[in-house]
Structures are given as structure tokens and as C-alpha cells.
XYZ file of C-alpha atoms in Angstrom:
681
model
C 59.393 198.199 114.110
C 57.998 196.153 116.936
C 56.359 193.770 114.452
C 59.612 193.322 112.558
C 61.489 192.726 115.788
C 58.976 190.053 116.848
C 59.214 188.356 113.456
C 63.033 188.349 113.597
C 62.992 186.852 117.098
C 60.515 184.167 116.031
C 62.671 183.326 112.992
C 65.786 183.012 115.144
C 63.863 180.884 117.623
C 62.771 178.598 114.828
C 66.332 178.356 113.520
C 67.644 177.374 116.934
C 65.238 174.462 117.233
C 67.019 171.270 116.139
C 65.018 169.058 113.894
C 64.348 165.689 115.524
C 66.560 162.961 114.093
C 65.084 159.789 112.744
C 65.662 157.035 115.275
C 65.997 153.616 113.731
C 64.092 151.007 115.674
C 66.135 147.860 116.232
C 64.059 144.729 116.216
C 64.961 142.289 118.954
C 63.815 138.689 118.771
C 62.514 136.911 121.905
C 65.619 134.717 121.999
C 67.928 137.750 121.858
C 65.876 139.517 124.529
C 66.027 136.478 126.797
C 69.786 136.173 126.255
C 70.291 139.882 127.016
C 68.218 139.697 130.190
C 70.019 136.539 131.268
C 73.383 138.226 130.719
C 72.304 141.306 132.731
C 70.984 139.085 135.534
C 74.256 137.122 135.597
C 76.275 140.349 135.739
C 74.073 141.678 138.544
C 74.414 138.413 140.480
C 78.188 138.454 140.015
C 78.362 142.088 141.177
C 76.310 141.292 144.268
C 78.486 138.286 145.053
C 81.665 140.364 144.742
C 80.242 143.050 147.044
C 79.180 140.408 149.575
C 82.643 138.819 149.597
C 84.307 142.213 149.910
C 82.089 143.271 152.800
C 82.696 140.008 154.661
C 86.455 140.245 154.123
C 86.562 143.861 155.296
C 84.501 142.927 158.366
C 86.898 140.065 159.155
C 89.893 142.377 158.826
C 88.142 144.923 161.047
C 87.461 142.284 163.714
C 91.099 141.163 163.631
C 92.296 144.781 163.913
C 89.858 145.448 166.749
C 91.018 142.351 168.628
C 94.641 143.476 168.318
C 93.789 147.002 169.509
C 91.795 145.643 172.475
C 94.619 143.307 173.471
C 97.130 146.181 173.417
C 94.741 148.435 175.356
C 94.163 145.774 178.020
C 97.912 145.205 178.379
C 98.684 148.915 178.761
C 95.838 149.274 181.271
C 97.176 146.425 183.396
C 100.648 147.988 183.291
C 99.221 151.315 184.499
C 97.277 149.620 187.253
C 100.429 147.805 188.402
C 98.791 144.447 187.676
C 101.670 143.549 185.330
C 105.233 144.547 186.145
C 107.326 144.426 182.925
C 110.668 142.710 183.247
C 113.693 144.590 182.141
C 115.971 142.539 179.864
C 119.559 143.437 179.121
C 120.352 144.716 175.633
C 122.878 141.946 175.061
C 120.100 139.389 175.534
C 117.984 141.183 172.929
C 120.882 141.066 170.490
C 121.531 137.358 171.104
C 117.842 136.550 170.571
C 117.791 138.524 167.353
C 120.885 136.742 166.062
C 119.401 133.331 166.926
C 116.157 134.113 165.104
C 118.031 135.444 162.058
C 120.297 132.393 161.954
C 117.325 130.015 162.078
C 115.474 131.967 159.400
C 118.468 132.132 157.053
C 119.018 128.372 157.394
C 115.360 127.759 156.586
C 115.528 130.141 153.582
C 118.719 128.464 152.311
C 117.146 124.988 152.581
C 114.019 126.204 150.778
C 116.064 127.824 147.982
C 118.179 124.655 147.595
C 115.028 122.530 147.446
C 113.555 124.760 144.735
C 116.825 124.669 142.761
C 116.930 120.854 142.918
C 113.261 120.670 141.896
C 113.902 122.915 138.857
C 116.917 120.808 137.866
C 114.968 117.544 138.160
C 112.107 119.024 136.175
C 114.508 120.134 133.426
C 116.043 116.641 133.322
C 112.601 115.013 133.206
C 113.013 113.347 136.595
C 109.814 114.839 138.008
C 106.482 115.864 136.566
C 105.468 119.469 137.034
C 101.929 120.266 138.112
C 101.754 122.990 135.461
C 102.927 122.974 131.876
C 103.093 125.804 129.418
C 100.425 125.368 126.755
C 101.433 128.306 124.571
C 103.360 126.155 122.090
C 100.520 123.628 121.830
C 97.958 126.405 121.388
C 100.118 128.019 118.716
C 100.432 124.718 116.863
C 96.661 124.292 116.989
C 96.152 127.781 115.570
C 98.611 127.084 112.754
C 96.867 123.798 112.005
C 93.473 125.499 111.815
C 94.881 128.198 109.521
C 96.400 125.598 107.199
C 93.152 123.671 107.278
C 91.213 126.785 106.252
C 93.582 127.332 103.319
C 93.308 123.759 102.048
C 90.042 124.286 100.042
C 91.600 127.308 98.320
C 94.720 125.373 97.344
C 92.608 122.405 96.282
C 90.531 124.549 93.931
C 93.689 126.116 92.514
C 95.309 122.732 91.885
C 92.146 121.393 90.238
C 92.102 124.364 87.886
C 95.794 123.850 87.091
C 95.207 120.159 86.376
C 92.238 120.929 84.137
C 94.185 123.531 82.133
C 97.233 121.279 81.808
C 95.073 118.337 80.753
C 93.401 120.372 78.023
C 96.787 121.590 76.835
C 98.317 118.080 76.723
C 95.274 116.640 74.984
C 95.540 119.294 72.275
C 99.319 119.115 71.816
C 100.321 115.516 72.563
C 97.087 113.615 71.933
C 97.426 113.171 68.131
C 101.118 112.327 68.401
C 100.460 109.669 71.042
C 97.844 107.992 68.862
C 100.305 107.819 65.960
C 103.130 106.461 68.139
C 100.948 103.744 69.695
C 99.603 102.782 66.263
C 103.154 102.486 64.877
C 104.209 100.255 67.818
C 101.304 97.856 67.256
C 101.826 97.858 63.468
C 105.474 96.963 64.019
C 104.342 94.058 66.235
C 102.029 92.900 63.424
C 104.867 93.056 60.866
C 107.327 91.096 63.063
C 104.902 88.225 63.572
C 103.859 88.128 59.903
C 107.446 88.126 58.607
C 108.473 85.231 60.878
C 105.343 83.047 61.040
C 103.072 84.308 58.278
C 100.218 85.104 60.655
C 99.457 87.330 63.643
C 99.322 86.724 67.378
C 96.254 87.181 69.544
C 95.710 90.750 70.667
C 95.742 90.882 74.519
C 92.377 91.486 76.117
C 91.564 94.821 77.721
C 91.108 93.195 81.150
C 94.733 92.034 81.086
C 96.184 95.377 80.001
C 95.763 95.406 76.230
C 98.700 96.735 74.251
C 100.541 97.540 77.492
C 101.615 93.881 77.530
C 103.003 94.262 74.001
C 105.063 97.336 74.878
C 106.392 95.880 78.139
C 107.374 92.599 76.471
C 104.970 90.384 78.412
C 103.632 88.666 75.272
C 105.265 85.778 73.428
C 107.770 86.485 70.694
C 107.539 84.489 67.433
C 110.545 82.373 68.470
C 108.990 81.545 71.869
C 105.729 80.683 70.142
C 107.524 78.236 67.799
C 109.389 76.586 70.676
C 106.174 76.163 72.651
C 104.432 74.724 69.572
C 107.244 72.235 68.902
C 107.253 71.148 72.540
C 103.525 70.474 72.430
C 103.867 68.465 69.218
C 106.661 66.402 70.778
C 104.573 65.633 73.844
C 101.599 64.678 71.695
C 103.793 62.364 69.584
C 105.277 60.646 72.647
C 101.856 60.005 74.142
C 100.607 58.659 70.760
C 97.448 60.631 70.769
C 96.687 59.933 74.414
C 95.349 62.563 76.732
C 97.721 65.232 77.716
C 99.620 64.600 80.885
C 98.357 66.501 83.853
C 101.009 68.758 85.332
C 102.659 67.310 88.417
C 101.706 69.382 91.415
C 104.656 71.091 92.938
C 105.439 70.390 96.536
C 104.839 73.404 98.757
C 107.987 75.209 99.677
C 108.507 75.259 103.399
C 110.839 77.074 105.655
C 112.907 73.878 105.970
C 114.245 74.321 102.422
C 117.566 76.168 102.587
C 117.461 79.596 101.065
C 113.675 79.913 101.367
C 112.274 83.410 101.666
C 108.802 84.516 102.625
C 106.871 85.725 99.540
C 106.336 89.443 99.249
C 102.887 90.692 100.261
C 100.796 93.346 98.552
C 101.157 95.675 101.519
C 104.966 95.474 101.445
C 105.119 96.138 97.696
C 102.798 99.125 98.121
C 105.001 100.529 100.889
C 108.131 100.060 98.782
C 106.561 101.796 95.785
C 105.426 104.675 97.989
C 108.896 105.003 99.489
C 110.536 105.017 96.049
C 108.054 107.621 94.840
C 108.766 109.812 97.858
C 112.525 109.596 97.356
C 112.221 110.343 93.635
C 109.665 113.184 93.801
C 109.723 114.758 97.254
C 112.995 114.116 99.077
C 114.902 116.861 97.229
C 112.197 119.510 97.498
C 112.281 122.195 100.159
C 109.136 123.362 101.900
C 109.730 127.020 101.180
C 106.447 127.920 99.553
C 103.471 125.782 100.509
C 101.272 127.548 97.959
C 103.382 126.465 94.991
C 102.056 123.881 92.536
C 104.595 121.373 91.275
C 103.802 121.416 87.582
C 106.326 118.704 86.722
C 104.543 116.120 88.866
C 101.147 117.160 87.510
C 102.382 116.904 83.918
C 104.002 113.512 84.516
C 100.830 112.065 86.009
C 98.609 113.541 83.307
C 100.883 112.199 80.565
C 100.593 108.706 82.047
C 96.799 108.940 82.279
C 96.560 110.428 78.785
C 98.663 107.624 77.363
C 96.370 105.004 78.928
C 93.293 106.747 77.537
C 94.771 107.030 74.049
C 95.954 103.421 74.223
C 92.422 102.207 74.981
C 91.136 104.046 71.909
C 93.917 102.729 69.682
C 93.450 99.173 71.026
C 89.843 99.110 69.882
C 90.872 100.251 66.399
C 93.737 97.759 66.229
C 91.516 94.868 67.300
C 89.157 95.693 64.465
C 92.084 95.971 62.038
C 93.545 92.638 63.257
C 90.188 90.969 62.718
C 90.130 92.191 59.112
C 93.714 90.992 58.566
C 92.896 87.541 59.952
C 89.860 87.285 57.669
C 92.018 88.205 54.702
C 94.624 85.570 55.700
C 91.983 82.866 56.025
C 90.616 83.827 52.634
C 94.102 83.660 51.065
C 94.820 80.205 52.557
C 91.362 78.777 52.041
C 92.538 76.410 49.240
C 95.768 75.225 50.921
C 96.238 71.477 51.327
C 97.318 71.847 54.951
C 94.784 73.510 57.207
C 95.813 77.032 58.107
C 95.184 77.990 61.791
C 95.398 81.273 63.581
C 96.288 81.489 67.297
C 93.330 82.081 69.592
C 93.081 83.471 73.091
C 93.971 80.929 75.790
C 92.107 80.548 79.052
C 94.565 81.631 81.689
C 94.414 82.308 85.371
C 96.224 85.612 85.082
C 94.776 88.540 86.952
C 94.049 91.773 85.102
C 96.814 94.360 85.181
C 96.214 97.909 86.406
C 92.516 97.235 86.743
C 90.764 97.626 90.084
C 89.114 94.525 91.447
C 85.425 94.573 90.667
C 83.014 94.214 93.505
C 81.504 90.794 93.970
C 77.942 90.268 92.927
C 75.620 90.562 95.844
C 72.280 88.976 96.319
C 69.165 90.716 95.148
C 68.493 93.862 97.144
C 65.050 93.586 98.706
C 65.380 97.139 100.082
C 65.993 98.689 96.687
C 62.912 100.908 96.794
C 63.588 102.177 100.339
C 65.782 105.254 100.759
C 68.993 104.977 102.730
C 67.964 107.950 104.885
C 64.783 106.135 105.894
C 66.743 103.007 106.817
C 69.204 105.090 108.814
C 66.356 106.829 110.641
C 64.766 103.465 111.433
C 67.955 102.121 113.007
C 68.404 105.376 114.891
C 64.907 105.223 116.366
C 65.388 101.620 117.500
C 68.699 102.703 119.173
C 70.724 100.255 117.095
C 72.738 103.203 115.776
C 73.942 105.097 118.811
C 76.457 107.717 119.749
C 79.639 107.007 121.702
C 81.970 109.121 123.868
C 85.006 110.538 122.079
C 88.044 108.694 123.467
C 91.298 108.589 121.522
C 93.807 105.780 121.546
C 96.532 108.101 122.832
C 94.567 108.301 126.104
C 95.059 104.562 126.636
C 97.629 104.192 129.402
C 100.061 101.294 129.601
C 103.716 100.302 129.468
C 105.391 97.642 127.321
C 106.537 94.258 128.598
C 110.302 94.735 128.642
C 110.862 91.402 130.396
C 109.433 89.527 127.402
C 112.049 90.747 124.929
C 113.956 87.469 125.014
C 110.715 85.499 124.676
C 109.846 87.408 121.498
C 113.348 86.956 120.134
C 113.268 83.216 120.774
C 109.672 82.877 119.470
C 108.436 81.614 122.823
C 104.901 82.167 124.053
C 104.394 85.099 126.409
C 101.684 87.380 127.752
C 101.543 90.927 126.559
C 100.954 93.983 128.742
C 98.660 96.981 128.563
C 101.141 98.985 126.509
C 101.110 96.398 123.717
C 97.325 96.387 123.495
C 97.506 99.773 121.786
C 99.658 98.349 118.981
C 97.364 95.340 118.525
C 94.240 97.493 118.317
C 95.988 99.828 115.896
C 97.042 97.003 113.557
C 93.858 94.922 113.498
C 91.062 97.431 114.145
C 92.073 100.968 113.161
C 94.582 100.928 110.311
C 92.572 98.599 107.996
C 89.477 100.822 108.328
C 91.210 104.115 107.556
C 90.636 103.926 103.796
C 89.254 101.589 101.178
C 92.662 101.014 99.596
C 94.210 100.141 102.967
C 91.417 97.667 103.669
C 92.148 95.969 100.335
C 95.891 95.697 100.949
C 95.783 94.682 104.614
C 95.049 91.086 105.652
C 91.281 90.693 105.798
C 90.137 90.785 109.433
C 86.349 90.718 109.565
C 85.751 90.206 113.282
C 87.752 90.920 116.441
C 86.937 89.946 120.025
C 88.360 91.959 122.943
C 88.031 89.991 126.171
C 89.297 90.249 129.711
C 88.307 90.625 133.355
C 85.571 93.119 134.348
C 86.682 96.754 134.505
C 89.966 96.404 132.590
C 88.959 98.931 129.891
C 87.331 96.940 127.085
C 84.557 99.491 126.526
C 87.107 102.314 126.486
C 89.042 100.504 123.747
C 85.856 100.068 121.680
C 85.087 103.788 121.987
C 88.679 104.627 121.023
C 88.432 102.475 117.870
C 85.231 104.243 116.809
C 86.604 107.695 117.649
C 89.908 107.263 115.798
C 88.244 106.428 112.461
C 84.979 108.339 112.980
C 82.981 105.144 112.501
C 79.239 104.630 112.511
C 78.367 102.332 115.426
C 75.712 99.612 115.115
C 74.892 98.131 118.516
C 73.530 94.586 117.990
C 73.804 93.424 121.601
C 71.041 91.095 122.870
C 69.857 93.750 125.339
C 69.306 96.187 122.442
C 67.651 93.737 120.025
C 65.331 92.352 122.695
C 61.651 92.514 121.657
C 62.583 94.047 118.265
C 62.268 92.544 114.785
C 60.464 89.393 115.937
C 60.275 86.580 113.369
C 62.639 85.234 110.751
C 61.546 87.675 108.046
C 61.961 90.690 110.302
C 65.328 89.444 111.542
C 66.565 88.960 107.979
C 65.277 92.424 107.116
C 67.235 93.910 110.036
C 70.444 92.211 108.901
C 69.896 93.475 105.337
C 69.330 97.019 106.623
C 72.490 96.943 108.758
C 74.535 95.541 105.871
C 73.274 98.149 103.407
C 73.681 101.147 105.722
C 77.092 99.944 106.938
C 78.395 99.622 103.362
C 77.118 103.060 102.367
C 78.215 104.941 105.487
C 81.586 103.204 105.867
C 83.719 103.022 107.958
C 81.328 101.148 110.223
C 81.630 99.147 113.437
C 79.099 96.410 114.217
C 79.339 96.266 118.000
C 78.319 93.301 120.135
C 78.562 93.705 123.898
C 78.762 90.459 125.882
C 79.751 88.774 122.644
C 79.625 85.247 124.044
C 75.852 85.308 124.622
C 74.722 84.401 121.052
C 76.904 81.270 121.302
C 76.348 80.261 124.929
C 76.591 76.570 125.787
C 73.796 76.933 128.300
C 71.489 79.926 128.650
C 70.634 80.851 132.225
C 67.048 81.425 133.370
C 67.678 85.157 133.825
C 68.822 85.532 130.210
C 66.254 83.201 128.707
C 63.810 86.048 128.141
C 66.382 87.989 126.065
C 66.692 85.123 123.548
C 70.398 85.820 122.954
C 70.837 83.031 120.365
C 68.214 84.195 117.872
C 70.645 86.291 115.775
C 73.690 83.949 115.885
C 73.264 82.586 112.343
C 72.463 86.060 111.009
C 75.681 87.412 112.522
C 77.671 84.777 110.626
C 76.047 85.830 107.334
C 76.636 89.490 108.174
C 80.308 88.811 108.858
C 80.765 86.738 105.668
C 79.300 89.623 103.658
C 82.323 91.793 104.550
C 84.675 91.882 101.548
C 88.071 93.565 100.993
C 87.531 97.299 100.704
C 84.236 97.431 102.639
C 85.730 99.153 105.742
C 83.472 97.243 108.144
C 84.511 95.475 111.341
C 82.494 93.194 113.615
C 83.731 94.071 117.120
C 82.639 92.164 120.219
C 83.492 92.427 123.907
C 83.432 89.522 126.325
C 84.050 88.915 130.024
C 83.240 85.201 130.043
C 84.274 83.779 126.652
C 84.782 80.328 128.160
C 81.001 79.877 128.360
C 80.654 79.983 124.561
C 80.864 77.120 122.092
C 83.524 76.520 119.461
C 81.382 78.437 116.969
C 82.234 81.563 118.941
C 85.952 80.896 118.418
C 85.461 80.174 114.701
C 83.390 83.326 114.244
C 86.174 85.713 115.308
C 89.328 86.135 113.238
C 91.373 87.711 116.040
C 91.243 87.674 119.834
C 92.789 90.467 121.902
C 93.041 89.817 125.627
C 93.261 92.868 127.879
C 95.550 91.805 130.758
C 95.509 92.997 134.345
C 97.587 95.988 135.383
C 101.298 95.517 136.048
C 103.875 97.369 138.138
C 105.357 99.468 135.307
C 101.985 100.720 134.134
C 100.783 101.486 137.661
C 103.968 103.377 138.530
C 103.587 105.608 135.486
C 99.852 106.030 136.115
C 100.274 107.039 139.777
C 103.038 109.451 138.780
C 100.859 111.025 136.098
C 97.835 111.425 138.393
C 99.499 112.611 141.614
C 101.950 115.083 140.092
C 99.060 117.172 138.745
C 98.382 118.454 142.273
C 100.658 121.227 143.453
C 100.607 120.320 147.136
C 101.605 116.676 146.649
C 105.206 115.965 147.574
C 107.331 115.188 144.523
C 109.126 112.441 146.469
C 106.029 110.560 147.601
C 106.497 106.763 147.704
C 104.818 105.821 144.422
C 106.727 102.560 144.092
C 105.005 101.103 147.151
C 101.588 102.194 145.859
C 102.236 100.579 142.471
C 103.463 97.339 144.069
C 100.400 97.055 146.276
C 97.975 97.880 143.438
C 99.025 95.212 140.911
C 95.921 93.771 139.262
C 93.594 96.665 140.138
C 92.021 98.438 137.099
C 93.182 101.945 136.298
C 89.658 103.357 136.317
C 89.120 102.234 139.929
C 92.449 103.789 140.944
C 91.513 107.102 139.311
C 88.169 107.194 141.129
C 89.867 106.349 144.434
C 92.409 109.166 144.021
C 89.678 111.660 143.178
C 87.816 110.583 146.305
C 90.896 110.930 148.532
C 92.098 114.230 147.060
C 88.860 116.106 147.510
C 88.756 119.890 147.522
C 88.934 120.102 151.322
C 91.915 117.689 151.400
C 93.795 119.587 148.684
C 93.498 122.798 150.708
C 95.312 121.166 153.636
C 98.127 119.592 151.576
C 100.509 122.479 152.280
C 100.677 121.909 156.045
C 99.406 118.296 156.130
C 101.271 116.318 153.395
C 99.587 113.422 151.656
C 100.311 110.035 153.210
C 100.334 106.976 150.879
C 98.279 105.094 153.479
C 95.329 107.392 152.770
C 95.319 106.157 149.163
C 95.914 102.532 150.133
C 92.921 102.512 152.489
C 90.716 103.464 149.547
C 92.459 101.216 147.019
C 92.237 98.099 149.178
C 88.443 98.314 149.060
C 88.620 96.827 145.549
C 87.157 93.345 145.229
C 89.602 91.215 143.277
C 88.241 88.701 140.747
C 88.183 85.114 141.884
C 90.946 82.703 140.937
C 88.348 80.691 139.035
C 87.654 83.601 136.661
C 91.358 84.090 135.949
C 91.811 80.357 135.409
C 88.916 80.212 132.937
C 90.364 83.101 130.891
C 93.765 81.394 130.728
C 92.123 78.167 129.575
C 90.196 80.040 126.887
C 93.401 81.685 125.653
C 94.857 78.229 125.113
C 91.668 77.200 123.291
C 92.067 79.839 120.610
C 93.986 78.817 117.517
C 97.457 80.107 116.760
C 96.034 82.206 113.935
C 93.667 83.926 116.308
C 96.238 84.784 118.941
C 97.563 88.286 118.717
C 101.139 89.059 119.675
C 102.735 92.469 119.316
C 106.126 92.467 117.672
């Protein structure tokens, strides 16, 4: 019995023992371990800092409480020792004092409430700028934009699948019928010409549109052909076999002719077509379901493309058939007394219809065997390709020149302001480089020069141009190219590399800081070692290599353009002068900067600051304000309001440019041709 009892106890003891669970070892990389330890150390440091601040604050409160207790104890002790005899005041005097204090406090509270009410009203009316703005709406819009952006690839794949299925369906159902219809149209054209004239007209070439010209009625009818033939015979008879008279050149139509209208540009026609397409296809649609595919538009576009494809196939067959018919006609009329002739294709100056312009033939590529990645890496190592700070054009601050409205209306010359610079940069530097099609339609501007006094914001504008289009920046300034690519062969190789990489990785900006140096009239001794003129001729070739659709811009900055030769003026297509700051711009800028601080009075005299700061660059003003409104000064704004003289003392330290510099810039502006001057409309 004892043995059985011991066995039972041992069995129960074994049953009670829990089997050890298998612990999975988690591998931790050295980077993760370092990050975890850094996080724990930061948390420990933060905890220690909080405890230190709390202990110091509690000690300060304890010292204040102890000082109050000691002061009360000393007062009571002096009263007991008869050192202080308290004066007895009548109750009526206590009541009058209380009423006086309450009246003063209520007046102060009423004035403060009225001031807050007026401030809220002015803020609602847009008369003042609040130091805090709610960003919830902006953040929500950003979230919605990111969500829509994430859904775009899904919708794109769905639309591509729909287009592919619809294309296959149309090709199977409508393809054979289209071929028959196009063939019947061309056969009918053959029959009309043969019945009237006894022969056939020339089939339009594919470059000019092919049978599209026949369908749209842009070819000659038999009657027009006969009239043209009779007119030629009459002219030949009058001249008695002499040479044909050269056409009299037409006098150019000028604006002096009454009823003259400016010819329509390609950009305007493109905008009109886009507007008509929007009105016809999109104006009546409601944005209820953004995931819906508009099958009618897809089918219409595919039918048009399918018709062009089928027409190209039928045109080749019809050209072969027309050739056989012409051979048969010549064989039938071989024994006629009068020589039988068939119309042939005329040499015309017409441009092809619905055919994209082919790229111009370029010179032989000497870098054909070198990979583009290797060329890119080479330019990156030599710091010719460099990064730039992200600055958007919306950050450019400036107001328009309202006083020049009458000058613009009367077509008189005027000087633009900082607010108009944004429009000029947008039109000549940003919009043409957005896409290849836009660059083809827009007037070709290969090179732009932005010039002005030092510190007016030329570099900021260059960074904004690059940031807006996401351009690749090639810095070809003399300071960068110094002691690199020495010799004519190496210099030509560099230009070829820049041209090739810029065309492949378009949009591209070829940037030239101090753009007047390659065309200086006289090189100073300090700049002689840089050899600034060695790439001048290469820059001209690089600029001339920019064709419509290349999305490349040669951008240069200049502070002293008057020192350059006339070649510098001829090199640049447009000149944009950045003017000095004006009162309107400075008033808005001061208002925008100062109202961000809560302690600054909303009624501070900004007008006086703006009037005294005319001509001072905005960047210098921003740095001066940051220096004046330091952290220590912002803490004291509540009981020591900001005085405009504090800002003026810092602003007046600016060294104004000499009158000679301003005079030289004005003279250079008059030197530039009318075509190079830029005026915002």
C-alpha cells in the first residue's frame, strides 16, 4: 500500500509539472538594436529632464510659499510686540475702495472684450491677418489628393483593359465593313474622273493625308482640273512659248490696311479645339462616379483610329490598282495620233496633314557607344549636374503695378513690378517646358536671361523654375567649368554630352550664373585665370541645337549685363529684369511676416516701414525681422510692445546699390531689342 501511494503521488507530481514551452528566438539586427537602445536612451533622458523641471518648479513654489509665510509671521510678530500699530479704517471706506476697484476692473474687462470682438470682426472681414490658421481643411484636401493619387494606377489599368477589349471588338465587327466602304469611296472617285476626262487623277501621297484629302474634298474636281489646264494653255499661248511668268510677290499685309486681323496661331487653334471638345464631351457630365468609364468617348476615339488604320491599308491597295489602270490606259492609247498624258504629282509646299513633325537630322553621334548612365554619372561627378533647393513659384512675393494700367492700355513703355515677374517667368520659362506638345505649340524661346541688382531674388527664381517642372539642372558657370575639359576636343565632347543627356532626360535647364562673363568686353585680372570666354562659341551651338519639342531652356543670371558685348544680347531670346521692391509689395510682405507673431500689435504702423524700405530686397528684410524678433524679444512682447523703430534700426543697415549700377541697368534695358523685352499683359 505504501508503494502504491508513493507511485500515485509521484504520478500526480509529474502531471502537475508544466512542460516548458518552446520560446521562439527573435533575431535582432545591429541596426535595430542600435535604434532600440537609442530610443530607450532618449526616453530615459526625456524622463530625467521632466523630473528635473518638476523638482525645480516645486522648489520655486515652495520658496514663494515660504517667503509669504515668513512675511505674515514677521508682521504678526511685530503687531504682538507693539512695533506696528494697525490703523482702524471705517467700514464705509472699505466699501468705497471695493467699489472703486470693481469699477476700474469692469471698465478694463469691457475694453478688453470690445477689443477682442473688433479683432474677430476684422479677421472675419479679412482686414487683419491672424497669427494662427486652421489647417484641418488643407490637411483633409491633401489626404483626399493622396487617396485619389493611389487609386489612379488602378483606374488606369482598368481603362487600358476596357480600351483593349473594345478595340478587339471593333476590329472584328467594323473592320471588314470599313475596308469595303473606303474602297467604294475611292472607286467612285476613279469612276467620276474617268467618265469626265477619260483618265485618273494622281493619288495623294501618304505624307499629305492620302485618301483623307479625297473624302474631305481637298483634291481637284475634274471641272477644276480642266479650268486650270485651259488657263495654263492660255498663258502659254500669250507668252508665245516664252518662259512662264514668275508670280508677282504679294505685298505684306500690315496693320495699316483697314480690316486687317492678326493671323491665328497654332496655340490659339489648339486652345479653341480643346475648349470645343470639353463643351461637347464633358460639360454635360456630372462627377457622380469617378470610377466610371465613359464607353462612348472610348468607342468614338477608337473608331477614328481604326478608320485611319484601315484607310492606310486600303490606300496602299488602291495605289497599286491605280498604277495598273494607268498602265492599261497608256497601252490603250499607245497608237493615238495625239500624245496621251496622265497627271503626275506636283511639287508643292504643303505640309503633311495629321502627321507629327519628324525630328531634324542631327550630326553624327560620337558618343553612340557610351551609355547614357555613364555620361550622366560623369557630369554628376564633375558637379555639372547638381541639386537645387525646392522653391515653388507661389512662394515668390510681389504685387502688380496698378499705376501702369493706363500705360499698358495706351501701349506706352513702362516698368513692371515684382508681381508681374511671376507671370513672365510662367509664360517664357515654365509653361513651354511642361510637355513636348506644349513646347511645339508655344513660341520657341531657347534662352532667357534674368538680370537685376544684387540680392533681388534671381537665384530664387531659377530654383523655382527648376522645381515647378522637375527639371534636370546643368550648371555650366565659369566657376564650375574651371580646370575641367581642357582643349577644344574635350570642350566639344562636354557640349555633346550635355546635349545628349539634356535631350534624353528632358525637361532640362542649362544654367549659367554670371551669364555676362563668357561675353565680357574686357576680362579683369582676377577673372583671367577662370578663362570665362572659352565656352562662348560652344554655348551658341548648344543653344541652336534646341528644337521645338526638346523641352530644354538655356537660363542665365546676370548682375552686370552692361559689361557684355552685343553677342550677349543676340544670344538670349528674352530678357527679364527683376526690379527693386516697391511700396505695395513691401506693405504686403511686412504684413505677412509680422502678423505671424501673436504678441505683435495688429495695428502696428506697417505703412511707415514699407515707405522707408523701398528698394531694399525682401530677403534682407526677412533676415532683419528674424534678428529683431528673437526668442527673448518675443517673450517680452506682451508687456513691451514692438516698436517700428527697432525694425528700422536694423533695416537701415542695408547698403544701397550705387546710382551708377542702377543707371547702367537702365541703359542696358534700352539696349535690348523690342523683341527681347518682356512685358506682362
